[in-house]
Each structure stands twice: as C-alpha cells, then as structure tokens.
CSV table of C-alpha atoms in Angstrom, one decimal:
chain,number,residue,atom,x,y,z
A,1,MET,CA,-245.6,-49.0,-7.8
A,2,SER,CA,-248.1,-46.8,-8.8
A,3,LEU,CA,-251.8,-46.9,-9.7
A,4,THR,CA,-251.5,-45.9,-13.1
A,5,VAL,CA,-249.3,-49.1,-13.7
A,6,PHE,CA,-251.9,-51.2,-11.7
A,7,PHE,CA,-254.8,-49.9,-13.7
A,8,THR,CA,-252.9,-50.1,-17.1
A,9,ALA,CA,-251.9,-53.7,-16.4
A,10,ILE,CA,-255.5,-54.6,-15.4
A,11,VAL,CA,-257.2,-53.2,-18.2
A,12,SER,CA,-254.7,-54.3,-20.9
A,13,ALA,CA,-254.8,-58.0,-19.5
A,14,MET,CA,-258.5,-58.1,-19.1
A,15,LEU,CA,-260.0,-56.3,-22.1
A,16,ILE,CA,-257.5,-55.7,-24.9
A,17,ASN,CA,-255.4,-58.9,-24.7
A,18,ASN,CA,-258.0,-60.9,-23.2
A,19,VAL,CA,-256.6,-64.5,-22.1
A,20,ILE,CA,-259.2,-66.6,-23.7
A,21,LEU,CA,-260.6,-64.7,-26.8
A,22,MET,CA,-257.2,-63.1,-28.1
A,23,GLN,CA,-254.4,-65.5,-26.6
A,24,PHE,CA,-256.2,-68.8,-26.7
A,25,LEU,CA,-255.1,-69.9,-23.1
A,26,GLY,CA,-257.5,-71.9,-21.0
A,27,ILE,CA,-259.8,-73.2,-23.8
A,28,CYS,CA,-260.5,-76.4,-22.1
A,29,PRO,CA,-262.3,-75.0,-18.9
A,30,PHE,CA,-263.7,-72.5,-21.3
A,31,LEU,CA,-265.6,-75.0,-23.3
A,32,GLY,CA,-265.8,-77.8,-20.4
A,33,VAL,CA,-267.0,-76.0,-17.3
A,34,SER,CA,-269.2,-73.2,-19.1
A,35,LYS,CA,-272.6,-75.0,-19.4
A,36,LYS,CA,-273.8,-73.6,-16.2
A,37,SER,CA,-273.0,-70.2,-15.0
A,38,LYS,CA,-272.7,-71.2,-11.4
A,39,SER,CA,-269.9,-73.6,-12.1
A,40,ALA,CA,-268.5,-70.8,-14.4
A,41,ILE,CA,-268.2,-68.3,-11.4
A,42,GLY,CA,-266.7,-71.1,-9.1
A,43,MET,CA,-264.1,-72.0,-11.8
A,44,SER,CA,-263.1,-68.4,-12.6
A,45,GLY,CA,-262.7,-67.6,-8.8
A,46,ALA,CA,-260.4,-70.5,-8.2
A,47,VAL,CA,-258.3,-69.6,-11.5
A,48,LEU,CA,-258.0,-65.8,-10.2
A,49,PHE,CA,-256.8,-67.2,-6.7
A,50,VAL,CA,-254.6,-69.5,-8.1
A,51,MET,CA,-253.1,-67.3,-10.9
A,52,VAL,CA,-252.2,-64.4,-8.7
A,53,ILE,CA,-250.3,-66.6,-6.0
A,54,ALA,CA,-248.6,-68.5,-8.9
A,55,SER,CA,-247.4,-65.5,-10.7
A,56,PHE,CA,-246.2,-64.0,-7.7
A,57,VAL,CA,-244.1,-67.3,-6.8
A,58,THR,CA,-242.9,-68.3,-10.1
A,59,TYR,CA,-241.7,-64.5,-10.9
A,60,THR,CA,-239.9,-64.7,-7.5
A,61,LEU,CA,-238.6,-68.0,-8.3
A,62,TYR,CA,-237.3,-67.1,-11.5
A,63,ASP,CA,-235.6,-63.8,-10.5
A,64,LEU,CA,-234.0,-64.8,-7.3
A,65,VAL,CA,-233.3,-68.5,-8.1
A,66,LEU,CA,-233.2,-69.7,-11.7
A,67,TYR,CA,-231.4,-66.5,-13.0
A,68,GLU,CA,-229.2,-66.1,-9.8
A,69,TYR,CA,-227.9,-69.7,-10.1
A,70,ASN,CA,-227.7,-69.4,-14.1
A,71,ILE,CA,-230.3,-72.3,-14.9
A,72,PRO,CA,-233.1,-70.2,-16.4
A,73,TYR,CA,-233.6,-73.0,-19.3
A,74,ILE,CA,-235.1,-75.1,-16.5
A,75,SER,CA,-238.0,-72.6,-15.9
A,76,THR,CA,-240.5,-74.8,-17.6
A,77,ILE,CA,-240.1,-77.8,-15.4
A,78,ALA,CA,-239.7,-75.6,-12.3
A,79,PHE,CA,-243.0,-73.7,-12.9
A,80,ILE,CA,-245.1,-76.5,-13.6
A,81,LEU,CA,-243.8,-78.4,-10.6
A,82,VAL,CA,-244.3,-75.3,-8.2
A,83,ILE,CA,-248.0,-74.8,-9.9
A,84,ALA,CA,-249.0,-78.2,-9.2
A,85,SER,CA,-247.8,-78.3,-5.6
A,86,LEU,CA,-249.1,-74.8,-5.2
A,87,VAL,CA,-252.5,-76.0,-6.2
A,88,GLN,CA,-252.3,-79.0,-3.9
A,89,PHE,CA,-251.2,-76.8,-1.0
A,90,VAL,CA,-254.0,-74.0,-1.5
A,91,GLU,CA,-256.7,-77.0,-1.5
A,92,MET,CA,-255.2,-78.2,1.7
A,93,VAL,CA,-255.4,-74.8,3.3
A,94,MET,CA,-258.7,-74.2,1.9
A,95,LYS,CA,-260.1,-77.5,3.4
A,96,ARG,CA,-258.5,-76.7,6.8
A,97,TYR,CA,-259.5,-73.1,7.4
A,98,SER,CA,-262.4,-72.1,5.2
A,99,GLN,CA,-265.0,-75.1,4.6
A,100,SER,CA,-267.3,-72.6,2.6
A,101,LEU,CA,-264.7,-71.4,0.1
A,102,TYR,CA,-263.5,-75.2,-0.2
A,103,LYS,CA,-267.0,-76.5,-1.1
A,104,SER,CA,-267.6,-73.6,-3.9
A,105,LEU,CA,-264.1,-73.8,-5.2
A,106,GLY,CA,-262.7,-77.3,-4.4
A,107,ILE,CA,-263.8,-79.3,-7.0
A,108,TYR,CA,-262.3,-76.9,-9.6
A,109,LEU,CA,-258.8,-76.8,-8.0
A,110,PRO,CA,-257.4,-80.3,-9.3
A,111,LEU,CA,-258.5,-79.2,-12.8
A,112,ILE,CA,-256.5,-75.9,-12.5
A,113,THR,CA,-253.0,-77.7,-12.6
A,114,THR,CA,-253.3,-78.3,-16.4
A,115,ASN,CA,-255.1,-75.1,-17.1
A,116,CYS,CA,-252.6,-73.4,-19.5
A,117,ALA,CA,-253.8,-70.1,-18.5
A,118,ILE,CA,-251.9,-70.4,-15.4
A,119,LEU,CA,-248.4,-71.5,-16.7
A,120,GLY,CA,-249.1,-69.3,-19.7
A,121,VAL,CA,-249.3,-66.2,-17.6
A,122,SER,CA,-246.2,-67.0,-15.6
A,123,GLU,CA,-244.2,-67.6,-18.7
A,124,ALA,CA,-245.5,-64.4,-20.4
A,125,ASN,CA,-244.6,-62.5,-17.4
A,126,ILE,CA,-240.9,-63.6,-17.5
A,127,THR,CA,-240.7,-62.6,-21.5
A,128,ALA,CA,-242.7,-59.5,-21.1
A,129,ILE,CA,-241.8,-58.0,-17.7
A,130,TRP,CA,-238.6,-59.5,-16.5
A,131,GLY,CA,-237.1,-59.0,-19.9
A,132,GLU,CA,-237.4,-55.4,-19.5
A,133,SER,CA,-234.8,-55.8,-16.6
A,134,VAL,CA,-237.0,-53.7,-14.0
A,135,PRO,CA,-236.3,-54.1,-10.3
A,136,TYR,CA,-237.5,-57.0,-8.7
A,137,LEU,CA,-240.2,-55.2,-6.5
A,138,ASP,CA,-241.6,-53.2,-9.5
A,139,GLY,CA,-241.5,-56.4,-11.7
A,140,VAL,CA,-243.5,-58.4,-9.2
A,141,PHE,CA,-245.8,-55.7,-8.7
A,142,GLN,CA,-246.4,-55.5,-12.4
A,143,ALA,CA,-246.5,-59.3,-12.7
A,144,VAL,CA,-249.2,-59.5,-9.8
A,145,SER,CA,-251.3,-56.7,-11.6
A,146,THR,CA,-251.3,-58.6,-14.8
A,147,SER,CA,-252.4,-61.6,-13.4
A,148,ILE,CA,-255.3,-60.1,-11.4
A,149,GLY,CA,-256.2,-58.5,-15.0
A,150,THR,CA,-256.0,-61.8,-16.7
A,151,GLY,CA,-258.1,-63.7,-13.9
A,152,LEU,CA,-260.8,-61.2,-14.1
A,153,GLY,CA,-260.7,-61.2,-18.0
A,154,PHE,CA,-261.1,-65.1,-17.8
A,155,GLY,CA,-264.0,-64.8,-15.3
A,156,LEU,CA,-265.7,-62.1,-17.5
A,157,VAL,CA,-265.5,-64.1,-20.7
A,158,ILE,CA,-266.4,-67.5,-19.3
A,159,PHE,CA,-269.4,-65.7,-17.1
A,160,ALA,CA,-270.7,-64.3,-20.3
A,161,PHE,CA,-270.2,-67.2,-22.4
A,162,SER,CA,-271.9,-69.7,-20.0
A,163,SER,CA,-274.9,-67.2,-19.8
A,164,ILE,CA,-275.1,-67.2,-23.5
A,165,ARG,CA,-275.0,-71.0,-23.6
A,166,GLU,CA,-277.7,-71.3,-21.1
A,167,LYS,CA,-279.8,-69.5,-23.5
A,168,LEU,CA,-278.5,-71.6,-26.4
A,169,GLU,CA,-279.6,-74.9,-24.9
A,170,ALA,CA,-283.3,-73.7,-25.2
A,171,ASN,CA,-283.0,-72.9,-28.7
A,172,ASN,CA,-283.6,-75.0,-31.9
A,173,VAL,CA,-280.1,-75.6,-33.3
A,174,PRO,CA,-279.7,-77.9,-36.3
A,175,LYS,CA,-278.4,-81.3,-35.3
A,176,ALA,CA,-275.0,-80.8,-36.9
A,177,TRP,CA,-274.3,-77.7,-34.9
A,178,LYS,CA,-275.5,-78.5,-31.6
A,179,GLY,CA,-273.2,-78.5,-28.5
A,180,VAL,CA,-269.5,-77.5,-29.2
A,181,PRO,CA,-269.4,-76.3,-32.9
A,182,VAL,CA,-272.2,-73.4,-32.2
A,183,SER,CA,-270.5,-72.7,-29.0
A,184,LEU,CA,-267.3,-72.0,-31.0
A,185,VAL,CA,-268.9,-69.8,-33.4
A,186,VAL,CA,-270.7,-67.8,-30.3
A,187,ALA,CA,-267.0,-67.6,-29.0
A,188,GLY,CA,-265.7,-66.3,-32.6
A,189,ILE,CA,-268.4,-63.3,-32.3
A,190,MET,CA,-267.5,-62.6,-28.8
A,191,SER,CA,-263.9,-62.4,-30.2
A,192,LEU,CA,-264.8,-60.1,-32.8
A,193,ALA,CA,-266.6,-57.9,-30.4
A,194,PHE,CA,-263.3,-57.7,-28.1
A,195,PHE,CA,-261.4,-56.8,-31.1
A,196,GLY,CA,-263.4,-53.4,-30.9
A,197,LEU,CA,-261.6,-52.6,-27.8
A,198,THR,CA,-258.1,-52.9,-29.0
A,199,GLY,CA,-257.4,-49.1,-29.2
A,200,ILE,CA,-258.6,-48.0,-25.9
A,201,ILE,CA,-255.4,-47.6,-24.0
B,1,MET,CA,-256.0,-104.9,-30.7
B,2,THR,CA,-253.3,-105.3,-33.3
B,3,LYS,CA,-250.2,-103.2,-34.0
B,4,LYS,CA,-251.6,-101.7,-37.0
B,5,GLU,CA,-255.1,-101.0,-35.4
B,6,ASN,CA,-253.5,-99.4,-32.4
B,7,PHE,CA,-251.5,-96.8,-34.8
B,8,LEU,CA,-254.6,-96.2,-37.0
B,9,LYS,CA,-257.0,-95.6,-34.3
B,10,GLY,CA,-255.6,-91.9,-33.5
B,11,LEU,CA,-255.9,-90.6,-37.1
B,12,ILE,CA,-259.5,-90.6,-37.7
B,13,LYS,CA,-261.7,-92.8,-35.2
B,14,GLU,CA,-260.1,-91.4,-31.9
B,15,ASN,CA,-258.9,-88.2,-33.2
B,16,PRO,CA,-257.8,-86.2,-30.3
B,17,ILE,CA,-259.0,-82.6,-31.6
B,18,PHE,CA,-262.1,-83.5,-33.5
B,19,VAL,CA,-263.6,-86.4,-31.5
B,20,PHE,CA,-262.3,-85.9,-28.0
B,21,LEU,CA,-261.6,-82.1,-27.9
B,22,LEU,CA,-258.1,-82.5,-26.2
B,23,GLY,CA,-255.4,-79.9,-26.6
B,24,MET,CA,-257.9,-77.3,-28.0
B,25,CYS,CA,-255.4,-74.2,-27.2
B,26,PRO,CA,-252.9,-75.0,-29.6
B,27,ALA,CA,-255.5,-76.1,-32.2
B,28,LEU,CA,-256.7,-72.5,-32.0
B,29,ALA,CA,-253.5,-70.3,-31.3
B,30,VAL,CA,-251.0,-71.8,-34.0
B,31,THR,CA,-253.2,-72.6,-36.8
B,32,SER,CA,-253.3,-69.4,-38.6
B,33,THR,CA,-250.9,-70.8,-41.4
B,34,PHE,CA,-250.1,-74.1,-42.7
B,35,GLU,CA,-246.6,-74.1,-41.7
B,36,THR,CA,-247.0,-72.9,-37.9
B,37,ALA,CA,-249.6,-75.9,-37.6
B,38,LEU,CA,-247.1,-78.6,-39.1
B,39,GLY,CA,-244.4,-77.1,-37.0
B,40,MET,CA,-246.3,-77.5,-33.9
B,41,GLY,CA,-247.5,-81.0,-35.1
B,42,ILE,CA,-244.1,-82.2,-35.5
B,43,LEU,CA,-243.0,-81.0,-31.9
B,44,VAL,CA,-246.1,-82.8,-30.5
B,45,ILE,CA,-245.2,-86.0,-32.3
B,46,PHE,CA,-241.6,-86.0,-30.7
B,47,VAL,CA,-242.9,-85.0,-27.2
B,48,LEU,CA,-245.7,-87.5,-27.4
B,49,THR,CA,-243.7,-90.4,-28.6
B,50,GLY,CA,-240.8,-89.5,-26.0
B,51,SER,CA,-243.0,-89.3,-23.0
B,52,ASN,CA,-245.0,-92.6,-24.0
B,53,PHE,CA,-241.8,-94.3,-24.3
B,54,VAL,CA,-240.2,-93.3,-20.9
B,55,VAL,CA,-243.6,-93.4,-18.9
B,56,SER,CA,-244.2,-96.9,-20.2
B,57,LEU,CA,-240.4,-97.8,-19.5
B,58,VAL,CA,-240.7,-96.8,-15.8
B,59,ARG,CA,-244.5,-97.7,-15.1
B,60,LYS,CA,-243.6,-100.3,-12.7
B,61,TYR,CA,-241.4,-98.1,-10.7
B,62,ILE,CA,-243.6,-95.3,-10.1
B,63,PRO,CA,-246.0,-95.3,-7.1
B,64,HIS,CA,-249.5,-94.7,-7.7
B,65,GLU,CA,-250.0,-91.7,-5.6
B,66,ILE,CA,-247.5,-89.5,-7.1
B,67,ARG,CA,-247.9,-90.6,-10.7
B,68,THR,CA,-249.3,-87.3,-12.1
B,69,PRO,CA,-246.2,-85.1,-10.8
B,70,SER,CA,-243.8,-87.7,-12.3
B,71,TYR,CA,-245.7,-87.8,-15.7
B,72,ILE,CA,-245.6,-84.0,-15.7
B,73,VAL,CA,-241.8,-83.8,-15.0
B,74,ILE,CA,-241.2,-86.3,-17.8
B,75,ILE,CA,-243.2,-84.4,-20.3
B,76,ALA,CA,-241.6,-81.1,-19.2
B,77,THR,CA,-238.2,-82.7,-19.6
B,78,PHE,CA,-238.9,-83.5,-23.3
B,79,VAL,CA,-240.3,-80.2,-23.9
B,80,THR,CA,-237.6,-78.4,-22.8
B,81,ILE,CA,-235.4,-80.3,-25.0
B,82,VAL,CA,-237.9,-79.6,-27.9
B,83,GLU,CA,-237.9,-75.9,-27.0
B,84,MET,CA,-234.0,-75.9,-27.1
B,85,ILE,CA,-233.7,-77.6,-30.3
B,86,THR,CA,-236.4,-75.3,-32.0
B,87,GLU,CA,-234.4,-72.2,-30.8
B,88,ALA,CA,-231.2,-73.5,-32.1
B,89,TYR,CA,-232.3,-74.7,-35.5
B,90,THR,CA,-235.6,-72.8,-36.6
B,91,TYR,CA,-235.5,-69.6,-34.7
B,92,ASP,CA,-238.5,-68.2,-36.8
B,93,LEU,CA,-240.8,-71.0,-35.8
B,94,TYR,CA,-239.7,-70.5,-32.2
B,95,ILE,CA,-240.7,-66.9,-32.3
B,96,ALA,CA,-244.0,-67.8,-34.3
B,97,LEU,CA,-245.1,-70.5,-31.7
B,98,GLY,CA,-243.6,-68.4,-28.9
B,99,ILE,CA,-245.4,-69.3,-25.4
B,100,PHE,CA,-247.0,-72.5,-26.7
B,101,ILE,CA,-244.0,-74.5,-27.0
B,102,PRO,CA,-243.5,-74.4,-23.2
B,103,LEU,CA,-247.4,-74.9,-23.1
B,104,ILE,CA,-247.2,-78.3,-24.6
B,105,VAL,CA,-246.4,-79.5,-20.9
B,106,VAL,CA,-250.1,-78.8,-20.2
B,107,ASN,CA,-251.6,-80.0,-23.3
B,108,CYS,CA,-254.2,-82.3,-22.1
B,109,LEU,CA,-253.5,-85.0,-24.8
B,110,ILE,CA,-250.1,-85.8,-23.6
B,111,LEU,CA,-250.7,-86.3,-19.9
B,112,GLY,CA,-253.9,-88.2,-21.0
B,113,ARG,CA,-252.1,-90.7,-23.0
B,114,ALA,CA,-249.5,-91.2,-20.4
B,115,GLU,CA,-252.3,-91.7,-17.9
B,116,SER,CA,-254.7,-94.0,-19.9
B,117,PHE,CA,-252.2,-95.7,-22.2
B,118,ALA,CA,-248.7,-95.7,-21.6
B,119,SER,CA,-248.9,-96.4,-17.9
B,120,LYS,CA,-250.7,-99.7,-18.5
B,121,ASN,CA,-249.1,-101.1,-21.6
B,122,LYS,CA,-246.0,-102.4,-23.2
B,123,VAL,CA,-243.2,-100.1,-24.4
B,124,ILE,CA,-243.6,-101.0,-28.2
B,125,ASP,CA,-247.2,-100.5,-28.1
B,126,SER,CA,-247.1,-97.2,-26.0
B,127,VAL,CA,-244.5,-95.7,-28.6
B,128,ILE,CA,-246.9,-96.8,-31.4
B,129,ASP,CA,-249.9,-95.3,-29.8
B,130,GLY,CA,-247.9,-92.1,-29.3
B,131,ILE,CA,-247.0,-91.8,-32.8
B,132,GLY,CA,-250.4,-92.6,-34.1
B,133,MET,CA,-252.0,-90.0,-31.7
B,134,ALA,CA,-249.6,-87.3,-32.2
B,135,LEU,CA,-249.9,-87.9,-36.1
B,136,GLY,CA,-253.9,-87.5,-35.5
B,137,PHE,CA,-253.2,-84.5,-33.7
B,138,THR,CA,-250.9,-83.0,-36.4
B,139,ILE,CA,-253.6,-83.9,-39.1
B,140,ALA,CA,-256.5,-82.1,-37.2
B,141,LEU,CA,-253.9,-78.9,-36.9
B,142,ILE,CA,-252.9,-79.1,-40.5
B,143,THR,CA,-256.7,-79.4,-41.7
B,144,ILE,CA,-257.4,-76.3,-39.8
B,145,GLY,CA,-254.3,-74.3,-40.7
B,146,VAL,CA,-254.9,-75.0,-44.4
B,147,LEU,CA,-258.6,-73.9,-44.3
B,148,ARG,CA,-257.6,-70.8,-42.4
B,149,GLU,CA,-254.7,-69.9,-44.6
B,150,LEU,CA,-256.5,-70.6,-47.7
B,151,LEU,CA,-259.5,-68.3,-46.6
B,152,ALA,CA,-257.2,-65.6,-45.4
B,153,THR,CA,-254.9,-65.3,-48.2
B,154,GLY,CA,-255.6,-67.6,-51.0
B,155,THR,CA,-252.3,-69.2,-51.0
B,156,ILE,CA,-250.5,-72.0,-49.1
B,157,GLN,CA,-246.8,-70.8,-48.2
B,158,TYR,CA,-244.1,-72.9,-47.5
B,159,GLY,CA,-240.6,-72.1,-46.3
B,160,VAL,CA,-240.9,-69.1,-44.2
B,161,TYR,CA,-240.8,-70.9,-40.6
B,162,LEU,CA,-239.3,-74.3,-41.5
B,163,PRO,CA,-236.6,-73.7,-44.2
B,164,PHE,CA,-236.0,-77.3,-45.0
B,165,PHE,CA,-235.6,-78.6,-48.7
B,166,VAL,CA,-236.4,-75.3,-50.3
B,167,GLU,CA,-234.2,-72.4,-50.6
B,168,GLU,CA,-236.8,-69.5,-50.3
B,169,PRO,CA,-240.6,-69.4,-49.7
B,170,ILE,CA,-242.5,-71.1,-52.2
B,171,SER,CA,-246.5,-71.4,-52.5
B,172,LEU,CA,-247.8,-74.9,-52.6
B,173,ILE,CA,-251.4,-74.0,-53.6
B,174,LYS,CA,-252.6,-70.7,-55.2
B,175,LEU,CA,-256.3,-70.2,-55.5
B,176,PHE,CA,-257.0,-66.5,-55.7
B,177,PRO,CA,-254.9,-63.2,-55.1
B,178,LYS,CA,-254.5,-62.0,-51.6
B,179,LYS,CA,-256.6,-59.0,-52.0
B,180,PHE,CA,-259.8,-61.1,-52.2
B,181,GLY,CA,-259.0,-62.8,-49.2
B,182,LEU,CA,-261.1,-62.8,-45.7
B,183,THR,CA,-258.4,-61.4,-43.3
B,184,MET,CA,-260.5,-62.4,-40.3
B,185,PHE,CA,-259.6,-66.0,-40.5
B,186,SER,CA,-256.1,-65.2,-39.9
B,187,LEU,CA,-257.1,-63.3,-36.7
B,188,PRO,CA,-258.5,-64.8,-33.3
B,189,PRO,CA,-262.2,-64.6,-34.3
B,190,GLY,CA,-261.6,-66.7,-37.1
B,191,ALA,CA,-259.7,-69.6,-35.3
B,192,PHE,CA,-263.0,-70.0,-33.4
B,193,ILE,CA,-265.4,-69.9,-36.5
B,194,ALA,CA,-263.0,-72.2,-38.5
B,195,LEU,CA,-262.6,-74.8,-36.1
B,196,GLY,CA,-266.5,-74.4,-35.2
B,197,ILE,CA,-267.3,-75.3,-39.0
B,198,ILE,CA,-264.7,-78.1,-39.1
B,199,LEU,CA,-266.3,-79.8,-36.0
B,200,ALA,CA,-270.1,-79.2,-37.5
B,201,ILE,CA,-269.0,-81.0,-40.6
B,202,SER,CA,-267.6,-83.9,-38.4
B,203,GLN,CA,-270.7,-84.0,-36.3
B,204,PHE,CA,-273.0,-83.8,-39.5
B,205,ARG,CA,-271.3,-86.9,-40.7
B,206,LYS,CA,-271.9,-88.7,-37.3
B,207,VAL,CA,-275.5,-87.5,-37.0
B,208,ARG,CA,-276.2,-88.7,-40.6
B,209,ASN,CA,-274.6,-92.1,-39.9
B,210,ALA,CA,-276.6,-92.6,-36.9
B,211,GLU,CA,-280.0,-91.6,-38.4
B,212,LYS,CA,-279.0,-94.1,-41.1
B,213,LYS,CA,-278.2,-96.8,-38.6
B,214,ALA,CA,-281.6,-96.3,-36.6
B,215,LYS,CA,-283.7,-96.2,-40.0
B,216,GLU,CA,-282.1,-99.5,-41.0
B,217,LYS,CA,-282.8,-101.1,-37.4
B,218,LYS,CA,-286.3,-100.0,-37.8
B,219,ALA,CA,-286.9,-101.4,-41.1
B,220,PHE,CA,-285.3,-104.9,-39.7
B,221,ILE,CA,-287.5,-104.9,-36.7
B,222,GLU,CA,-290.7,-104.2,-39.2
B,223,GLN,CA,-289.6,-107.1,-41.3
B,224,LYS,CA,-289.2,-109.6,-38.4
B,225,LYS,CA,-292.5,-108.3,-37.0
B,226,LYS,CA,-294.2,-109.0,-40.5
B,227,GLU,CA,-292.6,-112.5,-40.6
B,228,ALA,CA,-293.8,-113.5,-37.3
B,229,LEU,CA,-297.2,-112.1,-38.1
B,230,GLU,CA,-297.2,-114.2,-41.3
B,231,ARG,CA,-296.0,-117.2,-39.5
B,232,LYS,CA,-298.8,-116.9,-36.7
B,233,ARG,CA,-301.4,-116.7,-39.4
B,234,GLN,CA,-300.3,-119.7,-41.2
B,235,ALA,CA,-300.2,-121.7,-38.2
B,236,LYS,CA,-303.6,-120.4,-37.3
B,237,MET,CA,-304.9,-121.7,-40.7
B,238,GLN,CA,-303.2,-124.8,-40.3
B,239,LYS,CA,-304.9,-125.4,-37.0
B,240,ALA,CA,-308.1,-124.5,-38.5
B,241,GLY,CA,-307.5,-127.1,-41.6
B,242,ASP,CA,-306.7,-130.0,-38.9
B,243,ASN,CA,-309.8,-129.2,-37.1
B,244,LYS,CA,-312.1,-129.7,-39.8
C-alpha cells in the first residue's frame, strides 16, 4: 500500500491500457451516449462510481468467499449478480440521500448493469492481481486503484470523443459515412494516438 | 412469420452487428484473426441457442418484475459451461479470447433476444431465432476477421486455435507475403477503422436503395399527375363540344 503503487496503477489503467481504445470494453455506451458531451460526463461519472465499488466488492467476494469455499468456477455468475444488485442498491441509496446526484447520474445507472467495462475490470482484477497471490489488503488496494484509473480513462476518452462528435455533426460528411461509420474511424485515430503513450512507464 | 423467415431474418436483414450495432465489444476485440472470430461465433451460437431455449421454456413461471436478473443467471450458467468446455478442449482459444468469454454474459445481443423474442414465443421458434441471430453475429464477426487478417498478414490461417480436422496450421487463402501487410489492422486502431469501413459500405447500400425508391416514387407521382391533367383537359374539351 503505497503511493507509487497507486499512481502506477492509475496511469497504466487510464492511459496505457485504456479501457475503451485498447481493451474494447464498454463500446456500447461509448457509441451510444456520446452524442452530447453533457450526457457523456454523466455516464462516465456513474461508471467511475459503480466501478470502484464493484471492483472492491467482487475482489473481496472472490478472495474471502469463493476461493475459501473452493467454488471459483462460479465467479462469472456471482459477479454479474453482485453487480446487478449493487447497481440497484446504489440507485436506491442515491435516490434517498442525494437528489441532485440522482438527477444527474440516475438515468445512466440502469444501463450500467450490462456495461461490459464493469464486469471486465472485475474479472481482469482477479486474473491480474489475485493471480499474483498478494495478501488480501494489498490486493484490494491495487484493485481499487486500477478501477479508479480505468474509470478515469473511460471518462477521458468518452468526453473527448463526444466533443469531436459534436463538431462532426456540423460538418458535411458523405451520406454513406454519416453517423456511426465516421465515428468509428475517429475512434481508430484516437486509438492510434493512445498507442503513442505505450512506453511511458 | 414462417419458420424459414424467422431463421433467415438474423442473417442479413436484422443482422445484430451491421444493422442494430449490438454486441460491438467482441466484434472489435476478438476479430484480429479469422479463427478467433470463428471461435467466438461458435461460443455465441451455443450460448444464445441454449439461453433462448431455457428462457422460452420457463417464460410463464418467471414473475415480470425480476425477469432481467433471472435471464442473466440463465445466460451466465451457459457461459460458465462454455468457458469450462473451451478451457478443457481448446486451451489456445481460451487464452486468445481471454476475458471476452465471461463477458458473453453482458453481450447486449443475448439479453436482447431473451427479452424481446424468447420471453414471448414458443420454444421451437425461440431456438430457431437463437440459431439464426447467432449465425448472423458469427457471419459479421467472420467478415471483420477475414478483412482484418487479410489486410494485416495477407493470408488466412486455420488450425492455430481450433485444432479440428487439420493436423497442423494451414493457410486457406494467400494473397501477398507477410512483409507487405498493414500491421495496424491487427492492432486496436485497425479494428475501429475496419469496422467503420464495413459499416460505411452497408450504409452506402442502404442510402442508394432509399434514393432509388424515392426517385421511383417521384416518377410515379409525376406520371399520375400528368394522367390526371390529361383527363381534365379531355373532359373540358368534351364539355366544350357538348355545349356547341
């Protein structure tokens, strides 16, 4: 548990192994809610929030329950159930205690259950961090740091992409490329740019 | 809708990737080669057929409020089965697909079919729909995979990840030697650009058809207008003749 671990995990998850452009997780919201930069910010806030809680809970569940009772093969079913109920729970708590947060993030929460970035990060944490057989506390710290970095990277890319898309709307794109095709090419060019960050750690 | 129409609709007309943009994550992530795309397609065929079958079987017993969690559990069960089988028999494919095997659970295509088709239709129809939709998904994945592998290496390999029917890896198509390939297309940026090109082609066809139809409609309306005018004039002339 040190700051070096924290910042290394954040930079590598946010910039080098970017969740959207390098690992292709969460493409549906990336294409779906990126038409306006305001909704992109709302979505990435909700994703960051749920992702941090989900990776903490799933890591704990795997280490202290599933592995302990020798049923790790059931992890996919357990994780998706935990994430689905967690999203519902977060929505309920938010509605009760913070109306303003609920108003800005609330409509994106139901979409998050089927966002593969959340389940993807939880599964990746197990293979990458738990597989190294570190002690529980260190592992959880690393998993949470990675998920913060991943959420930030998701927000960064989806915000930049939505800003580009808003500009693209005003331009005269050929009919065949209008909409998703040209956005995908833009995403490809952004991905090329992120490739340049590969060696910074 | 007949059974044949039900089966064929998923292939082209309602293709999940090219038309509805469902399940885009695997479409980008596992299509760097033809074989991984084919492997992913086979897994999805199995999972979607199985989940549609079970969802349709128990559709009358699941309360409406908790249907989504129940469908997710059913899908996750099939995904776990598939994951174990893949790990046991084709370990290389299991490593190559990696995290995207458990992520079949959150593939919008599968939950979407359970919600919109299998929960309302009979068992046999649901199974046919599942096979058709999953085949459409596989065809789309293979199209992207073939394009990317051809552009990146110039050859289509078979037998590296799926060691069935062949003793050792063979190349199915050989266009040009590897040193002339565009390596970018096997990397993440190439995935976005290749899918963008394919979607643009399908959109081009759609736009052209729509324009053609609009033109025909316009010509038809003009024709009718002309005929009406002609009739009016004749009637007028007749009237003038009668008055004389």
